[in-house]
mmCIF file of C-alpha atoms in Angstrom:
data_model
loop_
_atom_site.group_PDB
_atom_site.id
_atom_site.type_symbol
_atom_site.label_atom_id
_atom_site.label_comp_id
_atom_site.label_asym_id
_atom_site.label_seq_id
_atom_site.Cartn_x
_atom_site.Cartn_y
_atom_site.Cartn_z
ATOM 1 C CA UNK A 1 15.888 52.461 -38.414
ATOM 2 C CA UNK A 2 14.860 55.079 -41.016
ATOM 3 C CA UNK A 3 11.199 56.211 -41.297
ATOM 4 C CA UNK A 4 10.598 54.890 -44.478
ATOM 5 C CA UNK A 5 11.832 51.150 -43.458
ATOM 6 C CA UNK A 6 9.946 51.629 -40.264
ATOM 7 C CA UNK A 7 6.758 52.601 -41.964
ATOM 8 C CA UNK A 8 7.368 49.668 -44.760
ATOM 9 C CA UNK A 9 7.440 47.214 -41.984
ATOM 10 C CA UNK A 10 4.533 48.590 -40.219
ATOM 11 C CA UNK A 11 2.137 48.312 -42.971
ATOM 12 C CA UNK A 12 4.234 44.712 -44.332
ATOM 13 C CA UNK A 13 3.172 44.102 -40.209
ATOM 14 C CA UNK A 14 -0.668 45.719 -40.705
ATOM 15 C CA UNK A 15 -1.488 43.278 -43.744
ATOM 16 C CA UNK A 16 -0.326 40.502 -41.861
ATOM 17 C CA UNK A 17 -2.317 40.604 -39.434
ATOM 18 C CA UNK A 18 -5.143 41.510 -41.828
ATOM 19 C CA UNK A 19 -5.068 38.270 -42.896
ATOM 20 C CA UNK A 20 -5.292 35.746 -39.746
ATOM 21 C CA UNK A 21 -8.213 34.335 -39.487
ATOM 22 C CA UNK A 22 -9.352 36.168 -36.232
ATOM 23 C CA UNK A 23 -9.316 39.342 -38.265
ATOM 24 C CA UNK A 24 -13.112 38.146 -39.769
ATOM 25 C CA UNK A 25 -14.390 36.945 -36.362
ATOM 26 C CA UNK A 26 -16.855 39.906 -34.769
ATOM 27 C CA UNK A 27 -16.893 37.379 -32.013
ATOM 28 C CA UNK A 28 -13.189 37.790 -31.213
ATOM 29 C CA UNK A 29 -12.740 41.239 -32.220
ATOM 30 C CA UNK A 30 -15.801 43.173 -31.983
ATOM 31 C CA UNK A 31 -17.746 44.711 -34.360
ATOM 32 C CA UNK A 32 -17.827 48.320 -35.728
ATOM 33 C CA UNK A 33 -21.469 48.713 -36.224
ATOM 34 C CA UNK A 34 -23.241 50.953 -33.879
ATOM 35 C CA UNK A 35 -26.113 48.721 -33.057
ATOM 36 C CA UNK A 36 -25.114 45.267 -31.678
ATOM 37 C CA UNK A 37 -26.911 42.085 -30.078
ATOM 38 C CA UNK A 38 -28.996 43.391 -27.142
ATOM 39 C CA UNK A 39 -27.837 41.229 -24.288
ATOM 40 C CA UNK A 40 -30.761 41.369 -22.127
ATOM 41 C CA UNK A 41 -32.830 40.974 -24.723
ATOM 42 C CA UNK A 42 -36.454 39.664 -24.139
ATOM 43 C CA UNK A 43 -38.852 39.044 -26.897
ATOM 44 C CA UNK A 44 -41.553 39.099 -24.365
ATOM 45 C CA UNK A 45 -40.948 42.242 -22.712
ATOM 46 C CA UNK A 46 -40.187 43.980 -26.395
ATOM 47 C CA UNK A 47 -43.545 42.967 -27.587
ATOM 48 C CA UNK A 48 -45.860 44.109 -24.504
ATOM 49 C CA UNK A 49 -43.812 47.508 -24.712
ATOM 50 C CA UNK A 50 -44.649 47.719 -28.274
ATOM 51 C CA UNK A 51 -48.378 46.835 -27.496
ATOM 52 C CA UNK A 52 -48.246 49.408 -25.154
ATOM 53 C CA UNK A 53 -47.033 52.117 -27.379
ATOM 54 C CA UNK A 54 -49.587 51.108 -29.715
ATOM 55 C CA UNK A 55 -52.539 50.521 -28.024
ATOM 56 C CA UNK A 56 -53.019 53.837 -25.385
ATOM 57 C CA UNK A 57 -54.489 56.852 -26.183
ATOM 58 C CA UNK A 58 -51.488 57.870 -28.059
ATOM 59 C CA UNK A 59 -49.065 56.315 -30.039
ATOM 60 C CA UNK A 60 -45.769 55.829 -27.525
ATOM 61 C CA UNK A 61 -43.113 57.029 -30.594
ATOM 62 C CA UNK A 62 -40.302 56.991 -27.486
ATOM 63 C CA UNK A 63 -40.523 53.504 -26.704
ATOM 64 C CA UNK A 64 -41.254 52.347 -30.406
ATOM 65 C CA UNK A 65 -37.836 53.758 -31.208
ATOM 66 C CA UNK A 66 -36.014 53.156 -28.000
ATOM 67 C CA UNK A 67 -36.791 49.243 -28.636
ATOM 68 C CA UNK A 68 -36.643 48.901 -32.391
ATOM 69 C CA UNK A 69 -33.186 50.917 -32.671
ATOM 70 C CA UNK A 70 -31.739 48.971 -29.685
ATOM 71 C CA UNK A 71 -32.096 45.469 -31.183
ATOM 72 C CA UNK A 72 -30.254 43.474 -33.740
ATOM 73 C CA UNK A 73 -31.965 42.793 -37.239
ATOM 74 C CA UNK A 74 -32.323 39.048 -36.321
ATOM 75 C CA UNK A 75 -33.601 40.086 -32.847
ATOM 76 C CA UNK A 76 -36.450 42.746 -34.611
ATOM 77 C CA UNK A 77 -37.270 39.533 -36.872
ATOM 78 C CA UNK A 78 -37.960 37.429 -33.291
ATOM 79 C CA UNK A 79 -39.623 40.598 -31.928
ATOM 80 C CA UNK A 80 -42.074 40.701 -35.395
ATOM 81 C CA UNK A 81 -42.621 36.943 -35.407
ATOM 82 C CA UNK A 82 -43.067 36.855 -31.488
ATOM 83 C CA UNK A 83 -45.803 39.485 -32.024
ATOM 84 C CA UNK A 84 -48.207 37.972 -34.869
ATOM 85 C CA UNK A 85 -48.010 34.608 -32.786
ATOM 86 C CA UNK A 86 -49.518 36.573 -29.424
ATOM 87 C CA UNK A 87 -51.503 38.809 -30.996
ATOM 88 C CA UNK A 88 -52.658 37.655 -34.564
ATOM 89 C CA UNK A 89 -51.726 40.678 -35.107
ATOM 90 C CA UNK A 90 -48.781 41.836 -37.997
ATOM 91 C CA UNK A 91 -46.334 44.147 -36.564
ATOM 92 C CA UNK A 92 -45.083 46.122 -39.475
ATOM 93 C CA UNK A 93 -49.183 46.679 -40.494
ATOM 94 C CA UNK A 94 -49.857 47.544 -36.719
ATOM 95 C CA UNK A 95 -46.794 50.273 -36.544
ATOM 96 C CA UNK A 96 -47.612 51.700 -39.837
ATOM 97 C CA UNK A 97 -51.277 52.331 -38.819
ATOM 98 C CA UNK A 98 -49.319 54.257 -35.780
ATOM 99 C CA UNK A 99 -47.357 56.203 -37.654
ATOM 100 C CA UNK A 100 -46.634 58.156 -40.650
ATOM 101 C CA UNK A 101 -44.225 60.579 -42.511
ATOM 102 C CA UNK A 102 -40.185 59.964 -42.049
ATOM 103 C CA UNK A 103 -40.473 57.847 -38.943
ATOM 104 C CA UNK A 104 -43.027 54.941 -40.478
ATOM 105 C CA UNK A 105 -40.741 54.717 -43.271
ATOM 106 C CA UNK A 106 -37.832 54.144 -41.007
ATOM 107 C CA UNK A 107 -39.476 52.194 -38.189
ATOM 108 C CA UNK A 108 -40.632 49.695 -41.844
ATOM 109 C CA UNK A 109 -37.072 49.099 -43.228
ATOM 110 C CA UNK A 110 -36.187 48.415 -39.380
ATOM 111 C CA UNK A 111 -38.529 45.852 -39.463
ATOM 112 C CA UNK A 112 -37.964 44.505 -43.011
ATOM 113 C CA UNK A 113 -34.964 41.236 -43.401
ATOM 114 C CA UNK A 114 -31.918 43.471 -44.809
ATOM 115 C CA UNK A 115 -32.383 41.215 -48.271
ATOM 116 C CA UNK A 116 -36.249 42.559 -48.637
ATOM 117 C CA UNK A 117 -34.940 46.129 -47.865
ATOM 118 C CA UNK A 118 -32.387 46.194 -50.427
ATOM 119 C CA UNK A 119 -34.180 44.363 -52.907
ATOM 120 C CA UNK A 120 -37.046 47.293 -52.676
ATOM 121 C CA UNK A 121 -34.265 50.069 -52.911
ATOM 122 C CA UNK A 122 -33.188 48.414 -55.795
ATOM 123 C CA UNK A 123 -36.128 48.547 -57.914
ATOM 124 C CA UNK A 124 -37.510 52.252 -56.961
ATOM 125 C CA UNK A 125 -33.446 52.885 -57.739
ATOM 126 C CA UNK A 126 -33.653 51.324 -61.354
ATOM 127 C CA UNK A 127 -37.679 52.476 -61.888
ATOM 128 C CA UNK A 128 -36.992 55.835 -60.843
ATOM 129 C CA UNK A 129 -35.188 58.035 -63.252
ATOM 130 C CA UNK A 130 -31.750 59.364 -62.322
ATOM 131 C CA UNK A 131 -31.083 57.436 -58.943
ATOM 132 C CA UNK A 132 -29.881 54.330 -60.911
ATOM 133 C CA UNK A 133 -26.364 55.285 -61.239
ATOM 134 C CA UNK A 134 -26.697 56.414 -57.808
ATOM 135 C CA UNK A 135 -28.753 53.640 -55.549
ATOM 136 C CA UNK A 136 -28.276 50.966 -57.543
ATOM 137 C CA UNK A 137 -24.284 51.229 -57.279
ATOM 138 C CA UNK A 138 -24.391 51.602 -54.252
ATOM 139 C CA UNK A 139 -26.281 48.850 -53.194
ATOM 140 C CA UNK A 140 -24.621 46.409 -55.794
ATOM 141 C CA UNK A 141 -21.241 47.596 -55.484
ATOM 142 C CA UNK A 142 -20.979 47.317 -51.404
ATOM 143 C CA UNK A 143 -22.862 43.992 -50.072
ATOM 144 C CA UNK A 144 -21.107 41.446 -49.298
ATOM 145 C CA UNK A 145 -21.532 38.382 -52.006
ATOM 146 C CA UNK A 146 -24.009 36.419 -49.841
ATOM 147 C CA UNK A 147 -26.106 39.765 -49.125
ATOM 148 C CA UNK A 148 -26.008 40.642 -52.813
ATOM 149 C CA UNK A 149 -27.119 36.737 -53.713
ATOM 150 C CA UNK A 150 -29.996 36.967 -51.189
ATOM 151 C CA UNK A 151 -30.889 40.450 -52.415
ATOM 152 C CA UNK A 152 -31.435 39.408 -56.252
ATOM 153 C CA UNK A 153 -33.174 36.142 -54.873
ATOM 154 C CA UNK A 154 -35.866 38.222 -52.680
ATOM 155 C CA UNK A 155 -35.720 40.618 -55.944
ATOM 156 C CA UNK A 156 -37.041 38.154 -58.117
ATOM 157 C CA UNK A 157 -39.246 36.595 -55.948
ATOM 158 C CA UNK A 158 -41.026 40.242 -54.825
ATOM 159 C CA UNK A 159 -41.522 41.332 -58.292
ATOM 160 C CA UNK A 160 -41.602 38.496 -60.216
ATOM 161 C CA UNK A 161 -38.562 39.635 -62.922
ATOM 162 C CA UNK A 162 -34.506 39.353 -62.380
ATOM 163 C CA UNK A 163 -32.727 42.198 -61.402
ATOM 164 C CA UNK A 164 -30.877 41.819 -64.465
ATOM 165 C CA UNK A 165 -34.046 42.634 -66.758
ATOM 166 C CA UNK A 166 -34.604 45.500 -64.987
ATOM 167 C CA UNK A 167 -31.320 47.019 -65.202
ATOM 168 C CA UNK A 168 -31.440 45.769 -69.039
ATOM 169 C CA UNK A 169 -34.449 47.942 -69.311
ATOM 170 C CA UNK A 170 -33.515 51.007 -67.217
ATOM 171 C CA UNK A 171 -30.241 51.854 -68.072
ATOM 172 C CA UNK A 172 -27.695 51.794 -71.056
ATOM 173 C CA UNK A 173 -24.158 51.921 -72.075
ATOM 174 C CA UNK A 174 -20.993 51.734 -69.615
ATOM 175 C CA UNK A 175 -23.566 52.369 -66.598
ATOM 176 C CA UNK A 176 -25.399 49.582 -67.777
ATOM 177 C CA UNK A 177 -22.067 46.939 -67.742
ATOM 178 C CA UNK A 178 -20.739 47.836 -64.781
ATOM 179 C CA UNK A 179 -24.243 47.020 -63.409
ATOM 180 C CA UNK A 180 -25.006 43.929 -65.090
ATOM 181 C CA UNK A 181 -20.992 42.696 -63.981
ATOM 182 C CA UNK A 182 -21.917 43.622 -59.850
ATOM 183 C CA UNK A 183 -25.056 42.024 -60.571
ATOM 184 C CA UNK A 184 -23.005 38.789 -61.514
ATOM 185 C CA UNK A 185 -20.989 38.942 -58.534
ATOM 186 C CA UNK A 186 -18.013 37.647 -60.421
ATOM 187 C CA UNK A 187 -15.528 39.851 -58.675
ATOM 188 C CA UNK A 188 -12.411 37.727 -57.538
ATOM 189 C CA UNK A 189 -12.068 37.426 -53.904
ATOM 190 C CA UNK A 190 -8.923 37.979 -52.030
ATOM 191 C CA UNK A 191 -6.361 35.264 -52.281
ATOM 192 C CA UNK A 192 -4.265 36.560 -49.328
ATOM 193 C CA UNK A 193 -1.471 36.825 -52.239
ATOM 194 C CA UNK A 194 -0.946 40.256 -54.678
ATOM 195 C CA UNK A 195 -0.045 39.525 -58.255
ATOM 196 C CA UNK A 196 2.358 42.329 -58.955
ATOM 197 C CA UNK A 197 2.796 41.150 -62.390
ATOM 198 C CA UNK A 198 -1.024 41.486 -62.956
ATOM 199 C CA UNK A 199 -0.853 44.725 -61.330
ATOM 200 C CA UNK A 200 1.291 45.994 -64.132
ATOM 201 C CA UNK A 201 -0.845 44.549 -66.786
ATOM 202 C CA UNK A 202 -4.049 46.317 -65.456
ATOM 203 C CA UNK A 203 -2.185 49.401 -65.163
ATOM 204 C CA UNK A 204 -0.854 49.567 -68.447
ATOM 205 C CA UNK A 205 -4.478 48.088 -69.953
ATOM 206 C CA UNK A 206 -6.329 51.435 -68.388
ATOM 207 C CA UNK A 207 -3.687 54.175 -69.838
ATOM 208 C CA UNK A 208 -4.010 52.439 -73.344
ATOM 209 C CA UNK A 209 -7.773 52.277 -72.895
ATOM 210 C CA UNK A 210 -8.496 56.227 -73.804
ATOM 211 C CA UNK A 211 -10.036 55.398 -77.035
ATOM 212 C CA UNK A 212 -13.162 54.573 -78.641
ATOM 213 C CA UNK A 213 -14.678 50.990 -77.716
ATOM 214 C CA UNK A 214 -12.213 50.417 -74.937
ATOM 215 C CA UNK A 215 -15.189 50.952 -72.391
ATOM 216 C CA UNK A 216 -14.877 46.701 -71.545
ATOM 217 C CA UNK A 217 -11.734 47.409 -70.426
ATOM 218 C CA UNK A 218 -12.844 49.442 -67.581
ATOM 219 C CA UNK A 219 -15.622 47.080 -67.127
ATOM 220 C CA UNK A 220 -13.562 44.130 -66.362
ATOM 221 C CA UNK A 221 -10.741 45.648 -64.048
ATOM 222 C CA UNK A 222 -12.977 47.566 -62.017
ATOM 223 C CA UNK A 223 -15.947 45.068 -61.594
ATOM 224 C CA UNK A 224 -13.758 41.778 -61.485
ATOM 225 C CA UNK A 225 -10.641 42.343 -59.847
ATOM 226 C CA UNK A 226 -10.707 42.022 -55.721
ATOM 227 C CA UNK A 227 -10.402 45.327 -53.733
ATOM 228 C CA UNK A 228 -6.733 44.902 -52.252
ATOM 229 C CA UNK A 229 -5.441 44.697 -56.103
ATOM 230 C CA UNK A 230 -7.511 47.220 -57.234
ATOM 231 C CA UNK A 231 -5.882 49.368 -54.347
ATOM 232 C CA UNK A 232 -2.817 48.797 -55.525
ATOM 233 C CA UNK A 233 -3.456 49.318 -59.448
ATOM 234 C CA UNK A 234 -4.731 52.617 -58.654
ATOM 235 C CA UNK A 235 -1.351 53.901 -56.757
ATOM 236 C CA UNK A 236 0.835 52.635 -59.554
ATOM 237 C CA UNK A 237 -1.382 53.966 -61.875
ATOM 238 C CA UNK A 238 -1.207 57.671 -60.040
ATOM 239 C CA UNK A 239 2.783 57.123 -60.099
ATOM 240 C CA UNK A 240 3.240 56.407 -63.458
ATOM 241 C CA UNK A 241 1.126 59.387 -65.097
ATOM 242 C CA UNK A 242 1.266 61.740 -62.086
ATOM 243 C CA UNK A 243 -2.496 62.108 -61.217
ATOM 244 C CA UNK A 244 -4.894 59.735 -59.997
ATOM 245 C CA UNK A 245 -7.253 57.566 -62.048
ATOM 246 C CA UNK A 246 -10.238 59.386 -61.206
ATOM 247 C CA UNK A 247 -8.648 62.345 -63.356
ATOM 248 C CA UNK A 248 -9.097 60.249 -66.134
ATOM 249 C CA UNK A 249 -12.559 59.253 -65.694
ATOM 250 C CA UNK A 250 -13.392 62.754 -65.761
ATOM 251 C CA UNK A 251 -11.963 62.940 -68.824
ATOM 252 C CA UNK A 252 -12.927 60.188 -70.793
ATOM 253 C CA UNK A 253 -16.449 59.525 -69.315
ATOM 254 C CA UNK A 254 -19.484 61.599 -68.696
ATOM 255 C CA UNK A 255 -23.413 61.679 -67.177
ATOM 256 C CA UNK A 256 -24.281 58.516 -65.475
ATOM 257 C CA UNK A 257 -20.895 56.422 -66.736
ATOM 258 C CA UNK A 258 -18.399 59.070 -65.410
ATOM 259 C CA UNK A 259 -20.597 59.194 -61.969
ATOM 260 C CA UNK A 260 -20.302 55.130 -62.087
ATOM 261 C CA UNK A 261 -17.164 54.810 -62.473
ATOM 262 C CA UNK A 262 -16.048 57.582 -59.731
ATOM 263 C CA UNK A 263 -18.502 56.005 -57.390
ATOM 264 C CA UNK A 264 -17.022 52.534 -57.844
ATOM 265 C CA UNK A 265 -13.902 54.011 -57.570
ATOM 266 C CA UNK A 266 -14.965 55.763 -54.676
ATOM 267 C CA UNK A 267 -15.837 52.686 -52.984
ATOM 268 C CA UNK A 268 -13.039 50.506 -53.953
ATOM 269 C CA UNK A 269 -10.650 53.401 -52.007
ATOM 270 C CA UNK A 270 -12.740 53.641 -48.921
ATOM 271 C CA UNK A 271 -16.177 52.196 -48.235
ATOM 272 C CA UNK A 272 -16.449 54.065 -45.077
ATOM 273 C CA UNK A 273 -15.514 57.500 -47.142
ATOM 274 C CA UNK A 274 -17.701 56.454 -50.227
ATOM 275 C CA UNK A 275 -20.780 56.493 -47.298
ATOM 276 C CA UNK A 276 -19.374 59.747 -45.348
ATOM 277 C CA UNK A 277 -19.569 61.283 -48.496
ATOM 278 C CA UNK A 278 -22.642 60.374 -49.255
ATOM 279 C CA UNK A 279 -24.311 61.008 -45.663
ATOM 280 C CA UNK A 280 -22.918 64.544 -46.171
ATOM 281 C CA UNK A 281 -23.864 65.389 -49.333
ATOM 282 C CA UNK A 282 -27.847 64.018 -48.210
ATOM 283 C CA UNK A 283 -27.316 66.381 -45.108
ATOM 284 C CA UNK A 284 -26.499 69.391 -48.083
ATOM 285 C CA UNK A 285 -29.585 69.783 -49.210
ATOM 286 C CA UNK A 286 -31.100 72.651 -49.751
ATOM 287 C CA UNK A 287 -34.449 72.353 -48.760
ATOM 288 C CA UNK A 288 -34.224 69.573 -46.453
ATOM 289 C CA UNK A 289 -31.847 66.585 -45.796
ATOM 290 C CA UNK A 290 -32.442 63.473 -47.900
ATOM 291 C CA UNK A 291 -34.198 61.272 -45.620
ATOM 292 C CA UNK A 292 -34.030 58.234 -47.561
ATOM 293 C CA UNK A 293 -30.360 58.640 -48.050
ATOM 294 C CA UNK A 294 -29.815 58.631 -44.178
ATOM 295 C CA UNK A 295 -32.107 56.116 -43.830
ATOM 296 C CA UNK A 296 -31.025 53.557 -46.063
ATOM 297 C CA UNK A 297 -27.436 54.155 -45.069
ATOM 298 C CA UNK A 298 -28.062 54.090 -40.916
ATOM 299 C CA UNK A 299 -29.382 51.257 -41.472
ATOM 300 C CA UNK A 300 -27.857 49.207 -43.893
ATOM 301 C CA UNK A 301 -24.533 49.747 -42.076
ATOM 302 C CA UNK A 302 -25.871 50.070 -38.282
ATOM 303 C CA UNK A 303 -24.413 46.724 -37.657
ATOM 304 C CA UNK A 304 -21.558 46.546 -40.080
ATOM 305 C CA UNK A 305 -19.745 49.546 -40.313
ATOM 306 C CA UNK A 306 -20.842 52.582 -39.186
ATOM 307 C CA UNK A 307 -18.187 53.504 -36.456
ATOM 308 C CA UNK A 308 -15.730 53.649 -39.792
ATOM 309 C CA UNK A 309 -18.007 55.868 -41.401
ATOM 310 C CA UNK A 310 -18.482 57.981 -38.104
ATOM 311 C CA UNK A 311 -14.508 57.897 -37.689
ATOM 312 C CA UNK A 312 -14.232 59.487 -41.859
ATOM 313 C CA UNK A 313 -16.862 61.945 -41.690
ATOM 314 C CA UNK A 314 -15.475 63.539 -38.429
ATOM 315 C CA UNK A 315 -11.842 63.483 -40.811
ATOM 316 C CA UNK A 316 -12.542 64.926 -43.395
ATOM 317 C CA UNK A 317 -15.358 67.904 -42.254
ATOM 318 C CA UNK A 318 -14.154 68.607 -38.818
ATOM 319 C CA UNK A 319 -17.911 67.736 -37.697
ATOM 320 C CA UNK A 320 -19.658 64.669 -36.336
ATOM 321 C CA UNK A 321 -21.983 63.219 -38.092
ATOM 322 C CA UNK A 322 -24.004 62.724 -34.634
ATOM 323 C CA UNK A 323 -23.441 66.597 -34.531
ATOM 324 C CA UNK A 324 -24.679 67.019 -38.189
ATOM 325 C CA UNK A 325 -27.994 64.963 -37.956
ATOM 326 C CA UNK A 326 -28.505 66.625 -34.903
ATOM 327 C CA UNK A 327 -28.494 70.398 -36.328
ATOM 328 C CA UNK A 328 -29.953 69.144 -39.621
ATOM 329 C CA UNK A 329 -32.889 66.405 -39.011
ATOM 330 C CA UNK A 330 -36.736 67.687 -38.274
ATOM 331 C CA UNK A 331 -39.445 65.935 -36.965
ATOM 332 C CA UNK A 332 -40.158 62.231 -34.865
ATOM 333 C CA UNK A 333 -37.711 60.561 -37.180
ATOM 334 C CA UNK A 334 -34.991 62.973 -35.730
ATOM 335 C CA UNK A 335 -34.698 60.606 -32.658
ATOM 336 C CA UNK A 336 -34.511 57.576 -34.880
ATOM 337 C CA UNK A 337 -31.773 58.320 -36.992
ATOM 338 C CA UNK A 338 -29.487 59.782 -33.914
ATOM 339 C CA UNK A 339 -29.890 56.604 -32.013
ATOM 340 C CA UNK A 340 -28.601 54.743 -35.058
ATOM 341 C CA UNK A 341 -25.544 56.728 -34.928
ATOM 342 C CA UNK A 342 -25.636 56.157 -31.449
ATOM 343 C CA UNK A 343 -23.151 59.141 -30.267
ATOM 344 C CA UNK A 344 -20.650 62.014 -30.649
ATOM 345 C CA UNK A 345 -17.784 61.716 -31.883
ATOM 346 C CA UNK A 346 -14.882 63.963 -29.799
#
């Protein structure tokens, strides 16, 4: 057997299996989130520890993040509820009287539902000048469809106007549609079956769309079409002009709508290299490491996908990320964000 029929039917073999239905069950295969369901949990235990690290002469930050960064989301929200029923007391308020700086704002989005979280990241994103294109993308662009519904639900609920006011408001232009389209959630999900034919046509609709008010087209293909096609539109793309899409965004696009488009793009190719990327670049900084960066994306993918992420960053610059938080991040929060990653990579 040659190497090229031998590598045909291993990836024909690879997308099979993809598609069984055990693929989607955590239960059967695991999941590749660093943080998983504590089996010995005890919502008794976690809340006299917590009481404890709260209530002596000094504020226990060991055991505050030993216990908070050990449990699931739905087992912190049992931990938080468990607490205000035994001591009238509310958890979040409690901790953030305890502490302050990097680690309060961690140890609060631990405690927050992921929806509320996102939802808050969201607005300062779309309020905050420059970080729209950036935050907001990200956040829109990688949730799942139920986390994105429940996000714009708490969003609207928290600050009393639809997401897709705000982003009316904030932004403008392409950056602007590709939001309002991810906002929508109308992106196609995966049938299981590739339509070559429509391949072809999106191909051939992004080469002839290098003029003036042909923006839509990008709109639509990139915010509608499913992930696996997109995939697939991009390599045929790359074949039949010699260079890959993204060259083309550089050309045609620029500011926020050229940083849109690359970052969807980005994401579409790899999510776990779209968030390497990112953790590296927050780890860059001159000054200091963006905090909020790491934070937001420990967390958010703790218990999703974050042994993917670990597994690209190692690839692609020869250095752990456990490594790289550890020579990087100051201060009580350091011991936070290292647990989240949980270990080294070899």
């Amino acid at each position: 057997m040659s190497v090229t029929s031998w590598k045909t039917r291993s990836s024909l073999t690879q997308e099979i299996l993809s598609h069984l239905g055990l693929a989607s069950k955590t239960a059967a295969w695991g999941t590749l989130g660093t943080l998983r369901t504590f089996l010995s949990f005890s919502v008794d235990k976690d809340v006299q520890r917590l009481l404890r690290a709260i209530a002596g002469q000094g504020v226990d930050r060991g055991s505050i993040v030993d216990v908070l960064t050990n449990r699931s989301r739905e087992q912190r929200q049992l931990i938080s509820r468990a607490f205000q029923e035994r001591t009238q007391q509310d958890l979040l308020k409690s901790l953030q009287a305890a502490l302050s700086g990097n680690l309060e704002r961690i140890v609060m989005a631990l405690l927050q539902p992921a929806a509320q979280f996102d939802a808050q990241e969201l607005r300062t994103a779309l309020k905050n000048s420059g970080s729209a294109e950036d935050v907001a993308m990200e956040i829109l662009a990688t949730r799942s469809p139920a986390q994105l519904q429940e996000c714009l639900m708490v969003y609207k609920h928290n600050f009393q106007v639809e997401a897709e006011e705000d982003i009316k408001c904030e932004t403008s232009g392409i950056l602007q549609e590709l939001l309002l389209a991810l906002a929508m959630g109308a992106r196609e999900s995966y049938s299981g079956i590739i339509d070559y034919n429509l391949v072809e046509q999106d191909v051939q609709a992004l080469k002839q769309a290098e003029g003036p008010s042909t923006e839509g087209t990008w709109v639509l293909i990139f915010t509608q079409r499913n992930p696996e096609h997109l995939v697939r539109v991009f390599d045929l793309y790359q074949r039949y002009t010699g260079h890959e899409l993204e060259k083309t965004v550089h050309h045609l696009f620029h500011g926020d709508a050229q940083a849109a488009l690359l970052s969807l793009a980005s994401v579409i190719r790899s999510t776990p290299l779209y968030f390497a990327d990112k953790l590296h670049q927050a780890l860059q900084q001159d000054i200091k490491p963006n905090y909020q960066v790491l934070m937001r994306i420990l967390i958010s993918r703790s218990e999703t996908d974050l042994l993917s992420i670990r597994a690209e960053f190692k690839k692609k610059f020869g250095k752990s990320l456990y490594s790289s938080l550890q020579e990087a991040v100051k201060g009580d929060c350091r011991s936070a964000l290292l647990a989240l990653c949980r270990a080294e990579d070899i």
